[in-house]
mmCIF file with all atom_site columns, C-alpha atoms in Angstrom:
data_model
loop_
_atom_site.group_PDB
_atom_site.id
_atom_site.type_symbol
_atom_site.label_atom_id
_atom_site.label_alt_id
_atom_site.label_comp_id
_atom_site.label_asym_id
_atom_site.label_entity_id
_atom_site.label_seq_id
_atom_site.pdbx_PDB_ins_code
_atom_site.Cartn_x
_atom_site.Cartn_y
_atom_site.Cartn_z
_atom_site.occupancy
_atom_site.B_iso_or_equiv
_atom_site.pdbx_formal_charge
_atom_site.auth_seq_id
_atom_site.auth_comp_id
_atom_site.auth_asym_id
_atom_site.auth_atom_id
_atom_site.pdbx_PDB_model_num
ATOM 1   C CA . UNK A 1 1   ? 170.810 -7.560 46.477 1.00 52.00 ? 1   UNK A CA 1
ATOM 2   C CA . UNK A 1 2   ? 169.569 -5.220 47.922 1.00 54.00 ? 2   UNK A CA 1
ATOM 3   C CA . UNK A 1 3   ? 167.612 -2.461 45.671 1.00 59.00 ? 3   UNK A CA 1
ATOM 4   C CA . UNK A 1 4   ? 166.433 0.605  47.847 1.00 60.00 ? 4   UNK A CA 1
ATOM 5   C CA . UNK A 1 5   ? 165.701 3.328  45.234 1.00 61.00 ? 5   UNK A CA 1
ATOM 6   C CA . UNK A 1 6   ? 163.278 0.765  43.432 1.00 61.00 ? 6   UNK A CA 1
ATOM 7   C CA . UNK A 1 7   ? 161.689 -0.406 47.289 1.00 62.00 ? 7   UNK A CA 1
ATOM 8   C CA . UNK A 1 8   ? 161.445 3.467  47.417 1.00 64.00 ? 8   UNK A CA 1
ATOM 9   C CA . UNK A 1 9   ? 160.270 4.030  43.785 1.00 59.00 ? 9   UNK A CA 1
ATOM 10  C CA . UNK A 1 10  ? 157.463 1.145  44.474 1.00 59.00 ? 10  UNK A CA 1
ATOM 11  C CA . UNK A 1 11  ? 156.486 2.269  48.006 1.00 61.00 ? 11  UNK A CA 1
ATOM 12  C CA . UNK A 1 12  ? 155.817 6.131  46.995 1.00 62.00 ? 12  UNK A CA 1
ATOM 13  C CA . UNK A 1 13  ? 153.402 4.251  44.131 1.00 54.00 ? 13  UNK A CA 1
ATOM 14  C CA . UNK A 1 14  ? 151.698 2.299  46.069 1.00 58.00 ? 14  UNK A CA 1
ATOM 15  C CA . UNK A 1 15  ? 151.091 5.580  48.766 1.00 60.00 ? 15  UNK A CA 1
ATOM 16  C CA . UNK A 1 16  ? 149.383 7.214  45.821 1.00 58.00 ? 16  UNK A CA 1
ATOM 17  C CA . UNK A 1 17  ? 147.057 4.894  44.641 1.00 54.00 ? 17  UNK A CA 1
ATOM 18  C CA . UNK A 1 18  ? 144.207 5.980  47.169 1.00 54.00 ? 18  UNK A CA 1
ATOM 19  C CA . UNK A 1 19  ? 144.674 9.217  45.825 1.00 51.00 ? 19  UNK A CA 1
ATOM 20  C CA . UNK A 1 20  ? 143.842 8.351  42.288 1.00 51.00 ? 20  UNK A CA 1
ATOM 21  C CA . UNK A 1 21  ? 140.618 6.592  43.731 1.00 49.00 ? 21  UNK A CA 1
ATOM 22  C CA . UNK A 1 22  ? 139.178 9.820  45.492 1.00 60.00 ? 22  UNK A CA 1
ATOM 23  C CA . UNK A 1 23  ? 136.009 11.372 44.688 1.00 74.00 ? 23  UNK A CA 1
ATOM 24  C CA . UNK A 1 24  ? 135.687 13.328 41.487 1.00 74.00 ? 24  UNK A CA 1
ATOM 25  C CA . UNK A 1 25  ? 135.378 17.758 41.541 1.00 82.00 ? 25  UNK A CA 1
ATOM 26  C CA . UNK A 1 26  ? 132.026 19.102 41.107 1.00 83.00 ? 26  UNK A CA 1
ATOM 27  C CA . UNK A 1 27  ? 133.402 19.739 37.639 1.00 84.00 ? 27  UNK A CA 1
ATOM 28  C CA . UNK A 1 28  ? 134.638 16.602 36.505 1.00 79.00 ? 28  UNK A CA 1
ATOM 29  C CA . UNK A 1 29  ? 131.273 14.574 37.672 1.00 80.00 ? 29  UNK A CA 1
ATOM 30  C CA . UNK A 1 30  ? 128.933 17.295 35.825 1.00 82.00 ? 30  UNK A CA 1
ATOM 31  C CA . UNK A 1 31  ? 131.371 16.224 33.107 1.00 81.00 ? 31  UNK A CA 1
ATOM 32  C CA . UNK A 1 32  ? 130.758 12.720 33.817 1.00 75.00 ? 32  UNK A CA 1
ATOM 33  C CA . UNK A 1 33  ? 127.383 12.836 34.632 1.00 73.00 ? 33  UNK A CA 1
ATOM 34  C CA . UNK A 1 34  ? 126.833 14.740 30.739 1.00 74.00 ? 34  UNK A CA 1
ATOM 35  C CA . UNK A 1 35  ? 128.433 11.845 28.960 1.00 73.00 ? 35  UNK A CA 1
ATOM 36  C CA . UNK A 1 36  ? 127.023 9.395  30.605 1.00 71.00 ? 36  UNK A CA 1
ATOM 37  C CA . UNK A 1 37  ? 123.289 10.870 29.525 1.00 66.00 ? 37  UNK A CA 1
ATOM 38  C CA . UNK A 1 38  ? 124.298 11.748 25.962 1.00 62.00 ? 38  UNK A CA 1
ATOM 39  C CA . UNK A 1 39  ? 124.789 8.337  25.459 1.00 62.00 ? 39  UNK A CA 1
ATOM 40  C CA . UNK A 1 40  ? 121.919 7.236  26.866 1.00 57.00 ? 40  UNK A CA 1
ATOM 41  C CA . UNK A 1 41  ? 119.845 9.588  24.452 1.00 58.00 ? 41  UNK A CA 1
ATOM 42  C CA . UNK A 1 42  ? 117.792 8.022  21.959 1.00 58.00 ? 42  UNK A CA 1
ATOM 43  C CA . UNK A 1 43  ? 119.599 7.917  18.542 1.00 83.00 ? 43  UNK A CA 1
ATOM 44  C CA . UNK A 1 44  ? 117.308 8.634  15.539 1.00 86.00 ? 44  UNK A CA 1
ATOM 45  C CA . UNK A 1 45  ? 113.726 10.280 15.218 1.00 87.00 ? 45  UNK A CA 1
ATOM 46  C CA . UNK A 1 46  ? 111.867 6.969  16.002 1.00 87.00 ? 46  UNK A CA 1
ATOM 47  C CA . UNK A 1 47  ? 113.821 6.548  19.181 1.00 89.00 ? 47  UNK A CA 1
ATOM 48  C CA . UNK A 1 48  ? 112.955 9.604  19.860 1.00 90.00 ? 48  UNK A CA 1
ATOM 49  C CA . UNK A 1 49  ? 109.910 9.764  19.547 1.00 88.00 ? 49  UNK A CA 1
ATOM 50  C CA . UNK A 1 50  ? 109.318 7.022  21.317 1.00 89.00 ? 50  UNK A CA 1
ATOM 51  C CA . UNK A 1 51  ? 111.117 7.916  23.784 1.00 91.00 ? 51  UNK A CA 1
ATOM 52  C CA . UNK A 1 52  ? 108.513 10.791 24.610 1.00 93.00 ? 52  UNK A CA 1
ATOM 53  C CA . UNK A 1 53  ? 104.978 10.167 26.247 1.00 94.00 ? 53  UNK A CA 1
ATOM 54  C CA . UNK A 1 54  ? 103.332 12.689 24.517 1.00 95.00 ? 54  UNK A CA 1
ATOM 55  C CA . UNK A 1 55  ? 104.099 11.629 20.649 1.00 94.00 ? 55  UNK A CA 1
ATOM 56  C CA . UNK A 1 56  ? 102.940 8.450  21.684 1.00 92.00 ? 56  UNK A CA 1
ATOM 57  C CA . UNK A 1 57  ? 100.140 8.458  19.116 1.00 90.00 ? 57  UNK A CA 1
ATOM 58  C CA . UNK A 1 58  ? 102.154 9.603  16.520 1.00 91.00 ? 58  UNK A CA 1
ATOM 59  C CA . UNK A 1 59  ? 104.781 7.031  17.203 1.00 90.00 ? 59  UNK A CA 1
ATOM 60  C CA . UNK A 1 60  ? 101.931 4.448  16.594 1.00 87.00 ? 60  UNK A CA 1
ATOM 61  C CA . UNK A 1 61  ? 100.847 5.791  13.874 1.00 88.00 ? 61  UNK A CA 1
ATOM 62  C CA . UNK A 1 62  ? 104.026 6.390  11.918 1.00 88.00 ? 62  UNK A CA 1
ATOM 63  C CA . UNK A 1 63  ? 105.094 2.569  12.693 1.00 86.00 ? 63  UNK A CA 1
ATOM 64  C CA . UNK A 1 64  ? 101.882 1.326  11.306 1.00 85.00 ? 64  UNK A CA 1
ATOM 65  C CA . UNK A 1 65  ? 102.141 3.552  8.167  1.00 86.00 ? 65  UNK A CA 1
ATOM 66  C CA . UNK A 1 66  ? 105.770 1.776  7.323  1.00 84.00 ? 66  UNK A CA 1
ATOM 67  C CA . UNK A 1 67  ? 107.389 5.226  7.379  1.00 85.00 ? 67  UNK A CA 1
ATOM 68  C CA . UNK A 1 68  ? 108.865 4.655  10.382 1.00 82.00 ? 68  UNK A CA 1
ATOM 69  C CA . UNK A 1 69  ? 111.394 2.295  9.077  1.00 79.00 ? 69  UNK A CA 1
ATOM 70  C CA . UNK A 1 70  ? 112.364 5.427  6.916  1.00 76.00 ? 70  UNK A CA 1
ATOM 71  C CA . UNK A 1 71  ? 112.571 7.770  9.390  1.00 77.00 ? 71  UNK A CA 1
ATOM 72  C CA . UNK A 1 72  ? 114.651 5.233  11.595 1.00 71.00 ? 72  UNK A CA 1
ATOM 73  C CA . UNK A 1 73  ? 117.332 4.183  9.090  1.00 74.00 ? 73  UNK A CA 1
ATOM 74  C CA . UNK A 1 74  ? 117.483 7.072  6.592  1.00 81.00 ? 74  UNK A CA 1
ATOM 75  C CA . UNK A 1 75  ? 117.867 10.955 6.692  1.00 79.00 ? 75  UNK A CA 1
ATOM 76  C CA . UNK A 1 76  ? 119.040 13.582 7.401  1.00 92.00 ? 76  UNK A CA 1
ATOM 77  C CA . UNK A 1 77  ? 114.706 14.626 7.167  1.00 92.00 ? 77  UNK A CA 1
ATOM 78  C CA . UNK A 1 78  ? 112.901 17.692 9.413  1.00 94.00 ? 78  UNK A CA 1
ATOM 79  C CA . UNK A 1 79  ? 109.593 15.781 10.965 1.00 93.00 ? 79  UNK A CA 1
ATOM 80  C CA . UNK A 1 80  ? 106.525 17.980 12.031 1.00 95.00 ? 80  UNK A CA 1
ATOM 81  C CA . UNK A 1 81  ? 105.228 15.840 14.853 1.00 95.00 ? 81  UNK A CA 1
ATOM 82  C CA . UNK A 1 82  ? 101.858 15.869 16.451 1.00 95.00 ? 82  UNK A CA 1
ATOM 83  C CA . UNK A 1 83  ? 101.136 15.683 19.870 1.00 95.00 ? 83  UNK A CA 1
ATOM 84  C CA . UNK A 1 84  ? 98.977  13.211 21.892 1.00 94.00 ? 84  UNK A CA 1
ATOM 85  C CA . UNK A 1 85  ? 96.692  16.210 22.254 1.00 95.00 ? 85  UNK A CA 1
ATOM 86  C CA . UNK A 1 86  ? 96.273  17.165 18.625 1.00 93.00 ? 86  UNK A CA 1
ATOM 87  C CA . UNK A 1 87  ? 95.341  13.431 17.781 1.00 91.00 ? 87  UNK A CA 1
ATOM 88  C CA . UNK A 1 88  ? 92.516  13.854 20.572 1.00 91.00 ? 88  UNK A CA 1
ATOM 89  C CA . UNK A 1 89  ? 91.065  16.900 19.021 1.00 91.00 ? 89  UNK A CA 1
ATOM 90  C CA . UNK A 1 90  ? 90.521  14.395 15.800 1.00 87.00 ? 90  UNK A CA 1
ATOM 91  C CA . UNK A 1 91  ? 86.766  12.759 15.756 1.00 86.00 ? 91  UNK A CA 1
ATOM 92  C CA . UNK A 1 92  ? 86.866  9.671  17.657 1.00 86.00 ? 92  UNK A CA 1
ATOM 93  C CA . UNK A 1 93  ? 85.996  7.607  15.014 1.00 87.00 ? 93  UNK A CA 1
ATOM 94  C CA . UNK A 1 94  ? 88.887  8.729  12.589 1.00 84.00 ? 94  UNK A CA 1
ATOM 95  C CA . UNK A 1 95  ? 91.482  8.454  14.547 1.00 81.00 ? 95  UNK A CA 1
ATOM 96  C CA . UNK A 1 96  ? 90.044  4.267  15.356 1.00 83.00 ? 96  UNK A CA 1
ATOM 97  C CA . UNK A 1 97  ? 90.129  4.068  11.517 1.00 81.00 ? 97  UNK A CA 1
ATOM 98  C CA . UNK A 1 98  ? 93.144  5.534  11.253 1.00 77.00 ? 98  UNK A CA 1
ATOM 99  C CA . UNK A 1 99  ? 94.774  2.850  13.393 1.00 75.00 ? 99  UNK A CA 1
ATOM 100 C CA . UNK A 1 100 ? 93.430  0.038  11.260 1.00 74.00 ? 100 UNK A CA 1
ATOM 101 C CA . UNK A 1 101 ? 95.789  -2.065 9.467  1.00 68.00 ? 101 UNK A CA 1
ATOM 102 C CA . UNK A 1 102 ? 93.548  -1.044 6.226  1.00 78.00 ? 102 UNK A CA 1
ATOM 103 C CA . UNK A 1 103 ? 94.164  2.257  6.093  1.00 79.00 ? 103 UNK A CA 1
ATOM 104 C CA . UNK A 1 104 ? 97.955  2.171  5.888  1.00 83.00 ? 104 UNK A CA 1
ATOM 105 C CA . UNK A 1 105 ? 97.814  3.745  2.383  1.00 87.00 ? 105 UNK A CA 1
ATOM 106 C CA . UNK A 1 106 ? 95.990  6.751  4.152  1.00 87.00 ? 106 UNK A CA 1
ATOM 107 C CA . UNK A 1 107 ? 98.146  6.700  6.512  1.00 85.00 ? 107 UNK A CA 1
ATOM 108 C CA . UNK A 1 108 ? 101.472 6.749  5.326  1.00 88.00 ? 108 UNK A CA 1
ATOM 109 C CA . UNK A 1 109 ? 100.001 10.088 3.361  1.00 88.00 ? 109 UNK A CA 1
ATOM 110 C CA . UNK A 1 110 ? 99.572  11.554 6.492  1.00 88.00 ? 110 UNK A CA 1
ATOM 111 C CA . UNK A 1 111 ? 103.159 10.643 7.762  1.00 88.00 ? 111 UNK A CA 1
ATOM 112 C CA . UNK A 1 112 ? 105.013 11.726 4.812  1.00 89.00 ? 112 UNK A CA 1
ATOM 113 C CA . UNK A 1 113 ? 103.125 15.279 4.694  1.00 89.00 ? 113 UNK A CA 1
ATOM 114 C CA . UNK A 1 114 ? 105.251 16.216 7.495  1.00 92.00 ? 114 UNK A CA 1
ATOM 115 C CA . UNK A 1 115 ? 108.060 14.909 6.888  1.00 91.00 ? 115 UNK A CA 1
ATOM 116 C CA . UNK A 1 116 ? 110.429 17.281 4.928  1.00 92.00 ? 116 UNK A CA 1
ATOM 117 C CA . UNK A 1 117 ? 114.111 15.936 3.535  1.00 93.00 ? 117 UNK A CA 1
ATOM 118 C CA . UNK A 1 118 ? 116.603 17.697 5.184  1.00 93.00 ? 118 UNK A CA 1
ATOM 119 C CA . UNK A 1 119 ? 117.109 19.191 8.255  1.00 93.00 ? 119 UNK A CA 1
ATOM 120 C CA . UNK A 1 120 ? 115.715 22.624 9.106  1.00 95.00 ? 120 UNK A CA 1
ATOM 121 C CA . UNK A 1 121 ? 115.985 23.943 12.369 1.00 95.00 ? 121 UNK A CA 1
ATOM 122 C CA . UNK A 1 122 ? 113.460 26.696 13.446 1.00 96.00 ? 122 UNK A CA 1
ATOM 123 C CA . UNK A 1 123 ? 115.982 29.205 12.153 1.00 96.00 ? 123 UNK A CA 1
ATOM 124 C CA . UNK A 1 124 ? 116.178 28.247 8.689  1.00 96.00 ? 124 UNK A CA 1
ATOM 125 C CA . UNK A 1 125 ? 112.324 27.900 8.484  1.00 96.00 ? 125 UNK A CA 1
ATOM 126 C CA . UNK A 1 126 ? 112.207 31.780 9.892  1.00 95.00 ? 126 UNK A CA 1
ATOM 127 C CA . UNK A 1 127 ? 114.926 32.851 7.344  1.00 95.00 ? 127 UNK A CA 1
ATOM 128 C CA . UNK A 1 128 ? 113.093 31.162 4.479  1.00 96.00 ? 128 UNK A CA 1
ATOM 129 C CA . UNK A 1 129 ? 109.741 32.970 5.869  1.00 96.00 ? 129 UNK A CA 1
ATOM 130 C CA . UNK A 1 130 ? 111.328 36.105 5.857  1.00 95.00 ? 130 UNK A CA 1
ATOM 131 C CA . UNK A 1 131 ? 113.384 35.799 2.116  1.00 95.00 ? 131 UNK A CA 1
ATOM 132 C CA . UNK A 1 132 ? 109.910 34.394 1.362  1.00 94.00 ? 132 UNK A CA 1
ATOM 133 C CA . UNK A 1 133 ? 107.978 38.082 2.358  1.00 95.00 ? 133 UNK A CA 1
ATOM 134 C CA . UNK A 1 134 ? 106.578 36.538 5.482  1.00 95.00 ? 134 UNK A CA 1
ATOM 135 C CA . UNK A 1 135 ? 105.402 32.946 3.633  1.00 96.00 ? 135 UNK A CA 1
ATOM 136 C CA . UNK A 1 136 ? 107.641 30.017 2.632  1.00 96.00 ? 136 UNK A CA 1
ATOM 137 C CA . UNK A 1 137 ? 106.327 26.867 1.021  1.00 95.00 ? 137 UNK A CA 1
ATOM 138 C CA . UNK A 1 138 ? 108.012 23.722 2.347  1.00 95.00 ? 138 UNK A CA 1
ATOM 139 C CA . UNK A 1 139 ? 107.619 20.721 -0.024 1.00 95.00 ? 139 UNK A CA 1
ATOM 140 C CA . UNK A 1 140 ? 106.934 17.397 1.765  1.00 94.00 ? 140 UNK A CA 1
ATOM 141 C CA . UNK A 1 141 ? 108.363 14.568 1.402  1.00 91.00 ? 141 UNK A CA 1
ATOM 142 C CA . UNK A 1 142 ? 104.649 12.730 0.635  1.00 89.00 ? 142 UNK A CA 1
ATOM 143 C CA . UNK A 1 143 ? 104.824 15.619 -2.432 1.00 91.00 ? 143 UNK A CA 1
ATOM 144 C CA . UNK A 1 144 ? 102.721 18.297 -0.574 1.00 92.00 ? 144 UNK A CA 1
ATOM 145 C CA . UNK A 1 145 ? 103.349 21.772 0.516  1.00 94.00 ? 145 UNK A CA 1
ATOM 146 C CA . UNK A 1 146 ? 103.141 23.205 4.041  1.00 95.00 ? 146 UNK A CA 1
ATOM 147 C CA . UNK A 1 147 ? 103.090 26.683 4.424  1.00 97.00 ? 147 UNK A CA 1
ATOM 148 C CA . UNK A 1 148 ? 105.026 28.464 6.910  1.00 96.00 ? 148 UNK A CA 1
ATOM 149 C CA . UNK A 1 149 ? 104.515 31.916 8.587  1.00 96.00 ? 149 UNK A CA 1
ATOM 150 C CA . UNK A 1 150 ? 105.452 33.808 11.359 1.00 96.00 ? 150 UNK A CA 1
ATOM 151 C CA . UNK A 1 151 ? 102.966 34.661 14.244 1.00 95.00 ? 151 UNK A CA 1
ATOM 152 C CA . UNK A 1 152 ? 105.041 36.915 16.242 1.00 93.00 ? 152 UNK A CA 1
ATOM 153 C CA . UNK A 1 153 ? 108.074 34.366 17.488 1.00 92.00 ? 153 UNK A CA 1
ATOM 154 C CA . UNK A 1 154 ? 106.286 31.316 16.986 1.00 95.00 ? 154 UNK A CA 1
ATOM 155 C CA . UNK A 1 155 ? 105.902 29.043 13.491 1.00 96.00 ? 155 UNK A CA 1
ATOM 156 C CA . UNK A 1 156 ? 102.412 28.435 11.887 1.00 96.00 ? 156 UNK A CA 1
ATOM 157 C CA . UNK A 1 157 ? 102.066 25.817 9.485  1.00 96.00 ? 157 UNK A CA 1
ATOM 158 C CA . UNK A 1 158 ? 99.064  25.343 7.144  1.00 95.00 ? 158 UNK A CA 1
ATOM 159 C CA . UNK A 1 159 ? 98.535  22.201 5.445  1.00 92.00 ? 159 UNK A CA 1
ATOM 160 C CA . UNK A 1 160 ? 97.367  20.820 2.128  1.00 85.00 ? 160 UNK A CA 1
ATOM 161 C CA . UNK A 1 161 ? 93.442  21.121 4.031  1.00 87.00 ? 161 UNK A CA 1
ATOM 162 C CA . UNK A 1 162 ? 93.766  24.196 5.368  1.00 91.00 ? 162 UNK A CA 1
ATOM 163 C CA . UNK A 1 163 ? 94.206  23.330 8.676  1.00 91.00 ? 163 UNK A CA 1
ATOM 164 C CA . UNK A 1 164 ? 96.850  25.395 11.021 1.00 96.00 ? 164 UNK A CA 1
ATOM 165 C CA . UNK A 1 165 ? 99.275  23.753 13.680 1.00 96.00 ? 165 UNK A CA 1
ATOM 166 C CA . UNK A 1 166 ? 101.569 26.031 15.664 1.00 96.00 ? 166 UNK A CA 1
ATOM 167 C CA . UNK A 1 167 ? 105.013 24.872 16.193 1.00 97.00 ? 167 UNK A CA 1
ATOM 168 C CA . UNK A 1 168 ? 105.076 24.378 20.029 1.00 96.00 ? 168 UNK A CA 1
ATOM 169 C CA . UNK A 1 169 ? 108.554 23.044 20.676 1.00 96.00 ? 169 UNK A CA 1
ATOM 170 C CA . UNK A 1 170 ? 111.542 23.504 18.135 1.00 95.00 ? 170 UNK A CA 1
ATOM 171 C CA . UNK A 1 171 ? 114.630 21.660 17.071 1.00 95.00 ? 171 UNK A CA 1
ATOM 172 C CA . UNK A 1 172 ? 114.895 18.697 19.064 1.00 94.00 ? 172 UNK A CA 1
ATOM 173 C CA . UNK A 1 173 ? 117.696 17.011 17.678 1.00 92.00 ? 173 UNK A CA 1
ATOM 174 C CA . UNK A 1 174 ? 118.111 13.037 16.621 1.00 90.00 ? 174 UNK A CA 1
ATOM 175 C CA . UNK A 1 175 ? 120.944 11.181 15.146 1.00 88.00 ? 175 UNK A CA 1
ATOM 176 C CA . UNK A 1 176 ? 119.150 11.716 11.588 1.00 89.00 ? 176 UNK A CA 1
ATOM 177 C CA . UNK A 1 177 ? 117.134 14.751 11.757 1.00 90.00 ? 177 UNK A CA 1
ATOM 178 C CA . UNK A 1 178 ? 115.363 16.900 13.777 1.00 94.00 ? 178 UNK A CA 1
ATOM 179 C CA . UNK A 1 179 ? 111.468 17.358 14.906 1.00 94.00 ? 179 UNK A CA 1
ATOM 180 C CA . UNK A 1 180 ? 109.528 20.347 15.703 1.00 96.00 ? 180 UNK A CA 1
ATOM 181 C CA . UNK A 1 181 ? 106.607 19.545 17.674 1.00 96.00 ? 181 UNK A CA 1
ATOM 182 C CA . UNK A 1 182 ? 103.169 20.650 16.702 1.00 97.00 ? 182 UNK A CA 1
ATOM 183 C CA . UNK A 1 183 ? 99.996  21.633 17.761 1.00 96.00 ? 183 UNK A CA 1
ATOM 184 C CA . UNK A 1 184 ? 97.346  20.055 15.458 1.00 94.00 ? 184 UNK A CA 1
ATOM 185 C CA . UNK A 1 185 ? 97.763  17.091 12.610 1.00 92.00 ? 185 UNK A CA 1
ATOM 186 C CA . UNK A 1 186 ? 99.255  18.396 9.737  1.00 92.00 ? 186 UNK A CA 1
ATOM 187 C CA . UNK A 1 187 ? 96.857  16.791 6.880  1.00 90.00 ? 187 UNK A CA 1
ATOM 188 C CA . UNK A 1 188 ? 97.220  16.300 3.025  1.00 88.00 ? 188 UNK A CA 1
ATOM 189 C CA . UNK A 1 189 ? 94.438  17.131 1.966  1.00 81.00 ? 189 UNK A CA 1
#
C-alpha cells in the first residue's frame, strides 16, 4: 500500500518548486523587461503621435482636419510631422484660425501634404535623392510634391510654398507607417 518511489517521485517535486520561483538572470529580465515595453508602445501613427509631447500641436491639428482617422486605421503611409516648435514660429493669429472648426477644409490640405502613401524610411528617401541627381520629388498624398535633398547627412524638404523643413528625427516606426519629424510646417501652397 505502500508506494515509495512515487512518495519519492512527489517529494523531489515539491523540493524544486522554490527553485522555479527564483529571481530571473540579468539576461532573462532585460528580456522581460523589452517585451513588456514593446507592448506597451503605441500602435499606429496617431498613437504615436500622441503619445509624444512635442507633436502635440500637430496631433490637434490632424484630429480636427479628419485625417487622423486615416492615418489611425489605414496605411502603410510615411508622415512628415511638425514639431510644437515649428507651429510656434507660425503668426499667432494663423495658427488660432487654423484650429477653428471652419477651416477644416484648409486644414486637412495641410495634413495630407505630408503625408506620403507608403512607407519610406530615411534611407529610401536618400537613395531616391541620389538616383534623383541630388533632388527627388515625393508626391503627397493631398496631390502635392515635396522636394527632397540632401544637406550633408540630414533631409531638406521644400514644400508646395517654398518653405524648407529639415528632417530632425528619422524613422520612428508605428504599426502603419512611419514619421520623420520636422523642423518647420510643410505647406501646400
Amino acid at each position: 500500500m505502500f508506494n515509495a518511489p512515487k512518495i519519492i517521485l512527489a517529494s523531489t517535486l515539491l523540493a524544486m518548486l522554490p527553485a522555479c520561483s527564483q529571481e530571473l538572470s540579468k539576461e532573462e529580465q532585460e528580456i522581460l523587461d523589452t517585451r513588456i515595453a514593446e507592448e506597451t508602445q503605441p500602435t499606429n501613427m496617431i498613437a504615436v503621435l500622441q503619445d509624444d509631447p512635442d507633436l502635440s500641436t500637430a496631433s490637434i491639428l490632424i484630429g480636427l482636419s479628419g485625417v487622423g482617422v486615416e492615418m489611425q486605421e489605414n496605411g502603410p503611409y510615411t508622415a512628415f510631422v511638425a514639431t510644437n516648435e515649428a507651429f510656434n514660429k507660425m503668426d499667432t493669429q494663423e495658427l488660432s484660425e487654423l484650429l477653428s472648426a471652419d477651416n477644416k477644409e484648409e486644414l486637412k490640405s495641410i495634413a495630407e501634404h505630408g503625408l506620403i502613401k507608403g512607407t519610406m524610411t530615411s534611407a529610401d528617401i536618400a537613395k531616391a535623392i541620389t538616383d534623383g541627381g541630388g533632388t527627388a520629388s515625393i508626391a503627397t498624398v493631398g496631390g502635392g510634391t515635396l522636394k527632397a535633398t540632401m544637406e550633408g547627412d540630414t533631409i531638406v524638404l521644400e514644400d508646395g510654398a517654398g518653405n524648407k523643413a529639415t528632417v530632425t528625427k528619422t524613422d520612428v516606426k508605428s504599426s502603419n507607417g512611419t514619421m520623420h519629424i520636422v523642423d518647420n510646417v510643410l505647406m501646400p501652397k
